[in-house]
Amino acid sequence: MKVIEVKNLTKEFVQKKQKIKPNGKKSIFKEKVIKKAVDDISFSVEEGEAIAFIGPNGAGKSTTIKMLTGILYPTSGDIKVLGLKPSKDRIKLSYKIGSVFGQKEQLWVHLSAYENFKFFGSIYDIKKDKLNERIKELSAIFGIEDFMYQPVKSLSLGQRMKCEMVASLLHSPQMLFFDEPTIGLDPI
């Protein structure tokens, strides 16, 4: 069964570039330039498969992941994730997926990781007993018991990333999307 189907996916961004007018005057005008971040890609992923995007900076890896999760809308093409269209069914999809973006924190830095987990549990309608059980299970797996009660802003980058992963797994998602999740993590 295909859990991701992408057909002819394209994402364009309009950028404004400043230029000096060709008439020799020093006035500056802005020219609109279209930047293709993703250019007509197609692929599918079967249930149980794992895929990775590898490429240079600016190749469209993060943009593609953001379209798969419904954060960005495609300029053209079709996407289905777990049978849903991310651009139209983002709320339904959010209950089925988890995501970690290494460059974008989802945890509130003034709260402890534990308080964040409780907050996310309420967003995902997880019953209190089930949430406590899940926090206990995931905190043991990721080894965060010693620091999950400290404010997130006081944690090291690696500790924060472990807590970000726990937060993305609390609601037992069917699918995970990671964009640079290993930032700050030691190989072990």
PDB file of C-alpha atoms in Angstrom:
ATOM      1  CA  MET A   1       0.000   0.000   0.000  1.00  0.00           C
ATOM      2  CA  LYS A   2       1.329   3.444  -0.931  1.00  0.00           C
ATOM      3  CA  VAL A   3       1.479   5.807   2.043  1.00  0.00           C
ATOM      4  CA  ILE A   4       2.964   8.708   0.064  1.00  0.00           C
ATOM      5  CA  GLU A   5       2.177   9.532  -3.555  1.00  0.00           C
ATOM      6  CA  VAL A   6       3.766  12.558  -5.216  1.00  0.00           C
ATOM      7  CA  LYS A   7       3.095  13.402  -8.869  1.00  0.00           C
ATOM      8  CA  ASN A   8       4.705  16.258 -10.789  1.00  0.00           C
ATOM      9  CA  LEU A   9       5.286  18.322  -7.653  1.00  0.00           C
ATOM     10  CA  THR A  10       6.556  21.869  -8.168  1.00  0.00           C
ATOM     11  CA  LYS A  11       7.033  24.740  -5.747  1.00  0.00           C
ATOM     12  CA  GLU A  12       7.940  28.233  -6.895  1.00  0.00           C
ATOM     13  CA  PHE A  13       8.725  31.257  -4.759  1.00  0.00           C
ATOM     14  CA  VAL A  14       8.583  34.840  -5.963  1.00  0.00           C
ATOM     15  CA  GLN A  15      11.657  36.794  -4.880  1.00  0.00           C
ATOM     16  CA  LYS A  16      12.267  40.489  -5.279  1.00  0.00           C
ATOM     17  CA  LYS A  17      15.696  41.482  -6.485  1.00  0.00           C
ATOM     18  CA  GLN A  18      16.982  45.061  -6.397  1.00  0.00           C
ATOM     19  CA  LYS A  19      18.609  46.362  -9.578  1.00  0.00           C
ATOM     20  CA  ILE A  20      19.893  49.693 -10.847  1.00  0.00           C
ATOM     21  CA  LYS A  21      17.838  50.978 -13.774  1.00  0.00           C
ATOM     22  CA  PRO A  22      19.547  50.511 -17.144  1.00  0.00           C
ATOM     23  CA  ASN A  23      19.094  54.189 -18.068  1.00  0.00           C
ATOM     24  CA  GLY A  24      22.152  55.049 -15.967  1.00  0.00           C
ATOM     25  CA  LYS A  25      20.235  56.838 -13.246  1.00  0.00           C
ATOM     26  CA  LYS A  26      20.941  55.725  -9.722  1.00  0.00           C
ATOM     27  CA  SER A  27      17.335  54.890  -8.900  1.00  0.00           C
ATOM     28  CA  ILE A  28      16.804  51.311  -7.807  1.00  0.00           C
ATOM     29  CA  PHE A  29      13.850  49.169  -8.832  1.00  0.00           C
ATOM     30  CA  LYS A  30      12.775  45.742  -7.685  1.00  0.00           C
ATOM     31  CA  GLU A  31      12.525  42.972 -10.199  1.00  0.00           C
ATOM     32  CA  LYS A  32      10.387  39.901  -9.488  1.00  0.00           C
ATOM     33  CA  VAL A  33      12.277  36.665  -9.977  1.00  0.00           C
ATOM     34  CA  ILE A  34      10.645  33.236  -9.799  1.00  0.00           C
ATOM     35  CA  LYS A  35      12.761  30.671  -7.962  1.00  0.00           C
ATOM     36  CA  LYS A  36      11.874  26.996  -8.464  1.00  0.00           C
ATOM     37  CA  ALA A  37      12.596  25.256  -5.182  1.00  0.00           C
ATOM     38  CA  VAL A  38      11.084  21.934  -6.317  1.00  0.00           C
ATOM     39  CA  ASP A  39      10.932  21.148 -10.010  1.00  0.00           C
ATOM     40  CA  ASP A  40       8.449  18.507 -11.199  1.00  0.00           C
ATOM     41  CA  ILE A  41       9.310  15.570  -8.924  1.00  0.00           C
ATOM     42  CA  SER A  42       7.350  12.332  -8.641  1.00  0.00           C
ATOM     43  CA  PHE A  43       7.823   9.448  -6.228  1.00  0.00           C
ATOM     44  CA  SER A  44       5.908   7.086  -3.975  1.00  0.00           C
ATOM     45  CA  VAL A  45       6.603   5.373  -0.669  1.00  0.00           C
ATOM     46  CA  GLU A  46       5.178   2.008   0.325  1.00  0.00           C
ATOM     47  CA  GLU A  47       4.067   1.233   3.873  1.00  0.00           C
ATOM     48  CA  GLY A  48       7.089   0.206   5.963  1.00  0.00           C
ATOM     49  CA  GLU A  49       9.615   1.923   3.684  1.00  0.00           C
ATOM     50  CA  ALA A  50      11.939   4.694   4.818  1.00  0.00           C
ATOM     51  CA  ILE A  51      13.336   7.274   2.419  1.00  0.00           C
ATOM     52  CA  ALA A  52      15.884  10.053   2.723  1.00  0.00           C
ATOM     53  CA  PHE A  53      16.509  13.126   0.607  1.00  0.00           C
ATOM     54  CA  ILE A  54      20.175  13.858   0.088  1.00  0.00           C
ATOM     55  CA  GLY A  55      21.389  16.895  -1.802  1.00  0.00           C
ATOM     56  CA  PRO A  56      23.095  20.262  -1.550  1.00  0.00           C
ATOM     57  CA  ASN A  57      21.684  23.305   0.235  1.00  0.00           C
ATOM     58  CA  GLY A  58      18.834  24.806  -1.757  1.00  0.00           C
ATOM     59  CA  ALA A  59      17.943  21.546  -3.536  1.00  0.00           C
ATOM     60  CA  GLY A  60      14.344  21.596  -2.232  1.00  0.00           C
ATOM     61  CA  LYS A  61      14.577  18.887   0.440  1.00  0.00           C
ATOM     62  CA  SER A  62      13.017  20.927   3.268  1.00  0.00           C
ATOM     63  CA  THR A  63      10.481  22.504   0.910  1.00  0.00           C
ATOM     64  CA  THR A  64       9.325  19.039  -0.187  1.00  0.00           C
ATOM     65  CA  ILE A  65       8.958  17.874   3.412  1.00  0.00           C
ATOM     66  CA  LYS A  66       6.986  21.022   4.259  1.00  0.00           C
ATOM     67  CA  MET A  67       4.617  20.302   1.361  1.00  0.00           C
ATOM     68  CA  LEU A  68       4.240  16.658   2.462  1.00  0.00           C
ATOM     69  CA  THR A  69       3.218  17.829   5.945  1.00  0.00           C
ATOM     70  CA  GLY A  70       0.884  20.579   4.720  1.00  0.00           C
ATOM     71  CA  ILE A  71       2.982  23.505   5.960  1.00  0.00           C
ATOM     72  CA  LEU A  72       3.535  24.763   2.404  1.00  0.00           C
ATOM     73  CA  TYR A  73       1.206  24.452  -0.556  1.00  0.00           C
ATOM     74  CA  PRO A  74       2.566  23.259  -3.896  1.00  0.00           C
ATOM     75  CA  THR A  75       2.520  25.537  -6.926  1.00  0.00           C
ATOM     76  CA  SER A  76       1.440  22.519  -8.984  1.00  0.00           C
ATOM     77  CA  GLY A  77       1.292  18.755  -8.767  1.00  0.00           C
ATOM     78  CA  ASP A  78      -0.481  16.280  -6.520  1.00  0.00           C
ATOM     79  CA  ILE A  79       0.387  14.924  -3.078  1.00  0.00           C
ATOM     80  CA  LYS A  80      -1.300  12.246  -0.999  1.00  0.00           C
ATOM     81  CA  VAL A  81      -0.012  11.257   2.422  1.00  0.00           C
ATOM     82  CA  LEU A  82      -1.870   8.420   4.146  1.00  0.00           C
ATOM     83  CA  GLY A  83      -4.679   8.971   1.654  1.00  0.00           C
ATOM     84  CA  LEU A  84      -5.038  12.667   2.522  1.00  0.00           C
ATOM     85  CA  LYS A  85      -4.143  15.799   0.585  1.00  0.00           C
ATOM     86  CA  PRO A  86      -1.871  17.778   2.942  1.00  0.00           C
ATOM     87  CA  SER A  87      -2.902  21.179   1.571  1.00  0.00           C
ATOM     88  CA  LYS A  88      -6.601  20.442   2.142  1.00  0.00           C
ATOM     89  CA  ASP A  89      -6.589  17.980   5.069  1.00  0.00           C
ATOM     90  CA  ARG A  90      -3.820  19.408   7.249  1.00  0.00           C
ATOM     91  CA  ILE A  91      -5.659  19.034  10.580  1.00  0.00           C
ATOM     92  CA  LYS A  92      -6.677  15.411   9.906  1.00  0.00           C
ATOM     93  CA  LEU A  93      -3.155  14.669   8.704  1.00  0.00           C
ATOM     94  CA  SER A  94      -1.544  16.220  11.793  1.00  0.00           C
ATOM     95  CA  TYR A  95      -3.114  13.498  13.967  1.00  0.00           C
ATOM     96  CA  LYS A  96      -1.490  10.828  11.782  1.00  0.00           C
ATOM     97  CA  ILE A  97       2.022  12.233  11.346  1.00  0.00           C
ATOM     98  CA  GLY A  98       4.855  13.453  13.519  1.00  0.00           C
ATOM     99  CA  SER A  99       7.551  15.864  12.446  1.00  0.00           C
ATOM    100  CA  VAL A 100      10.833  17.276  13.688  1.00  0.00           C
ATOM    101  CA  PHE A 101      12.434  20.230  11.954  1.00  0.00           C
ATOM    102  CA  GLY A 102      15.981  20.672  13.237  1.00  0.00           C
ATOM    103  CA  GLN A 103      15.958  24.365  12.342  1.00  0.00           C
ATOM    104  CA  LYS A 104      12.525  25.116  13.844  1.00  0.00           C
ATOM    105  CA  GLU A 105      11.632  24.447  17.475  1.00  0.00           C
ATOM    106  CA  GLN A 106       8.159  23.275  18.365  1.00  0.00           C
ATOM    107  CA  LEU A 107       8.748  23.338  22.134  1.00  0.00           C
ATOM    108  CA  TRP A 108       8.015  26.456  24.168  1.00  0.00           C
ATOM    109  CA  VAL A 109      11.409  27.442  25.583  1.00  0.00           C
ATOM    110  CA  HIS A 110      10.144  28.910  28.890  1.00  0.00           C
ATOM    111  CA  LEU A 111       8.349  25.681  29.791  1.00  0.00           C
ATOM    112  CA  SER A 112      10.003  22.427  30.766  1.00  0.00           C
ATOM    113  CA  ALA A 113       9.995  19.599  28.233  1.00  0.00           C
ATOM    114  CA  TYR A 114       7.550  17.775  30.522  1.00  0.00           C
ATOM    115  CA  GLU A 115       5.151  20.752  30.534  1.00  0.00           C
ATOM    116  CA  ASN A 116       5.449  20.865  26.739  1.00  0.00           C
ATOM    117  CA  PHE A 117       4.588  17.167  26.543  1.00  0.00           C
ATOM    118  CA  LYS A 118       1.467  17.762  28.658  1.00  0.00           C
ATOM    119  CA  PHE A 119       0.516  20.663  26.384  1.00  0.00           C
ATOM    120  CA  PHE A 120       0.967  18.579  23.217  1.00  0.00           C
ATOM    121  CA  GLY A 121      -0.965  15.738  24.827  1.00  0.00           C
ATOM    122  CA  SER A 122      -3.952  18.039  25.273  1.00  0.00           C
ATOM    123  CA  ILE A 123      -3.685  19.267  21.670  1.00  0.00           C
ATOM    124  CA  TYR A 124      -3.811  15.653  20.451  1.00  0.00           C
ATOM    125  CA  ASP A 125      -6.651  14.716  22.848  1.00  0.00           C
ATOM    126  CA  ILE A 126      -4.556  12.039  24.560  1.00  0.00           C
ATOM    127  CA  LYS A 127      -6.154  10.798  27.782  1.00  0.00           C
ATOM    128  CA  LYS A 128      -4.177  11.688  30.918  1.00  0.00           C
ATOM    129  CA  ASP A 129      -3.258   8.101  31.876  1.00  0.00           C
ATOM    130  CA  LYS A 130      -2.230   7.209  28.322  1.00  0.00           C
ATOM    131  CA  LEU A 131      -0.183  10.427  28.039  1.00  0.00           C
ATOM    132  CA  ASN A 132       1.664   9.788  31.325  1.00  0.00           C
ATOM    133  CA  GLU A 133       2.413   6.237  30.180  1.00  0.00           C
ATOM    134  CA  ARG A 134       3.643   7.483  26.803  1.00  0.00           C
ATOM    135  CA  ILE A 135       5.861  10.186  28.370  1.00  0.00           C
ATOM    136  CA  LYS A 136       7.387   7.597  30.706  1.00  0.00           C
ATOM    137  CA  GLU A 137       8.020   5.164  27.838  1.00  0.00           C
ATOM    138  CA  LEU A 138       9.529   7.736  25.452  1.00  0.00           C
ATOM    139  CA  SER A 139      11.604   9.495  28.125  1.00  0.00           C
ATOM    140  CA  ALA A 140      13.244   6.159  28.952  1.00  0.00           C
ATOM    141  CA  ILE A 141      13.899   5.342  25.281  1.00  0.00           C
ATOM    142  CA  PHE A 142      15.472   8.770  24.612  1.00  0.00           C
ATOM    143  CA  GLY A 143      17.203   9.029  28.002  1.00  0.00           C
ATOM    144  CA  ILE A 144      15.723  12.408  28.957  1.00  0.00           C
ATOM    145  CA  GLU A 145      14.510  11.615  32.502  1.00  0.00           C
ATOM    146  CA  ASP A 146      17.289  13.655  34.147  1.00  0.00           C
ATOM    147  CA  PHE A 147      16.518  16.919  32.357  1.00  0.00           C
ATOM    148  CA  MET A 148      12.918  16.866  31.138  1.00  0.00           C
ATOM    149  CA  TYR A 149      11.752  19.012  34.088  1.00  0.00           C
ATOM    150  CA  GLN A 150      14.159  21.856  33.291  1.00  0.00           C
ATOM    151  CA  PRO A 151      13.125  24.809  31.119  1.00  0.00           C
ATOM    152  CA  VAL A 152      13.799  23.972  27.474  1.00  0.00           C
ATOM    153  CA  LYS A 153      15.888  27.156  27.095  1.00  0.00           C
ATOM    154  CA  SER A 154      18.412  25.758  29.615  1.00  0.00           C
ATOM    155  CA  LEU A 155      18.972  22.512  27.682  1.00  0.00           C
ATOM    156  CA  SER A 156      21.816  21.812  25.295  1.00  0.00           C
ATOM    157  CA  LEU A 157      21.001  21.536  21.596  1.00  0.00           C
ATOM    158  CA  GLY A 158      21.246  17.752  21.720  1.00  0.00           C
ATOM    159  CA  GLN A 159      18.979  17.541  24.780  1.00  0.00           C
ATOM    160  CA  ARG A 160      16.435  19.801  23.078  1.00  0.00           C
ATOM    161  CA  MET A 161      16.485  17.669  19.930  1.00  0.00           C
ATOM    162  CA  LYS A 162      15.774  14.533  21.963  1.00  0.00           C
ATOM    163  CA  CYS A 163      12.825  16.323  23.570  1.00  0.00           C
ATOM    164  CA  GLU A 164      11.632  17.483  20.123  1.00  0.00           C
ATOM    165  CA  MET A 165      11.629  13.847  18.999  1.00  0.00           C
ATOM    166  CA  VAL A 166       9.660  12.760  22.064  1.00  0.00           C
ATOM    167  CA  ALA A 167       7.101  15.527  21.428  1.00  0.00           C
ATOM    168  CA  SER A 168       6.673  14.366  17.818  1.00  0.00           C
ATOM    169  CA  LEU A 169       6.038  10.773  18.938  1.00  0.00           C
ATOM    170  CA  LEU A 170       3.610  11.381  21.839  1.00  0.00           C
ATOM    171  CA  HIS A 171       0.455  10.780  19.795  1.00  0.00           C
ATOM    172  CA  SER A 172       1.808   7.541  18.242  1.00  0.00           C
ATOM    173  CA  PRO A 173       1.851   8.810  14.646  1.00  0.00           C
ATOM    174  CA  GLN A 174       1.658   6.442  11.697  1.00  0.00           C
ATOM    175  CA  MET A 175       4.385   8.342   9.864  1.00  0.00           C
ATOM    176  CA  LEU A 176       7.360  10.502  10.830  1.00  0.00           C
ATOM    177  CA  PHE A 177       8.964  13.340   8.916  1.00  0.00           C
ATOM    178  CA  PHE A 178      12.416  14.478   9.995  1.00  0.00           C
ATOM    179  CA  ASP A 179      14.203  17.475   8.525  1.00  0.00           C
ATOM    180  CA  GLU A 180      17.747  17.717   9.898  1.00  0.00           C
ATOM    181  CA  PRO A 181      16.756  15.966  13.153  1.00  0.00           C
ATOM    182  CA  THR A 182      20.302  15.023  14.091  1.00  0.00           C
ATOM    183  CA  ILE A 183      21.483  18.608  14.570  1.00  0.00           C
ATOM    184  CA  GLY A 184      23.273  18.636  17.901  1.00  0.00           C
ATOM    185  CA  LEU A 185      22.963  14.901  18.519  1.00  0.00           C
ATOM    186  CA  ASP A 186      25.971  12.740  19.211  1.00  0.00           C
ATOM    187  CA  PRO A 187      26.299   9.603  17.061  1.00  0.00           C
ATOM    188  CA  ILE A 188      25.402   7.362  20.024  1.00  0.00           C
TER     189      ILE A 188
END
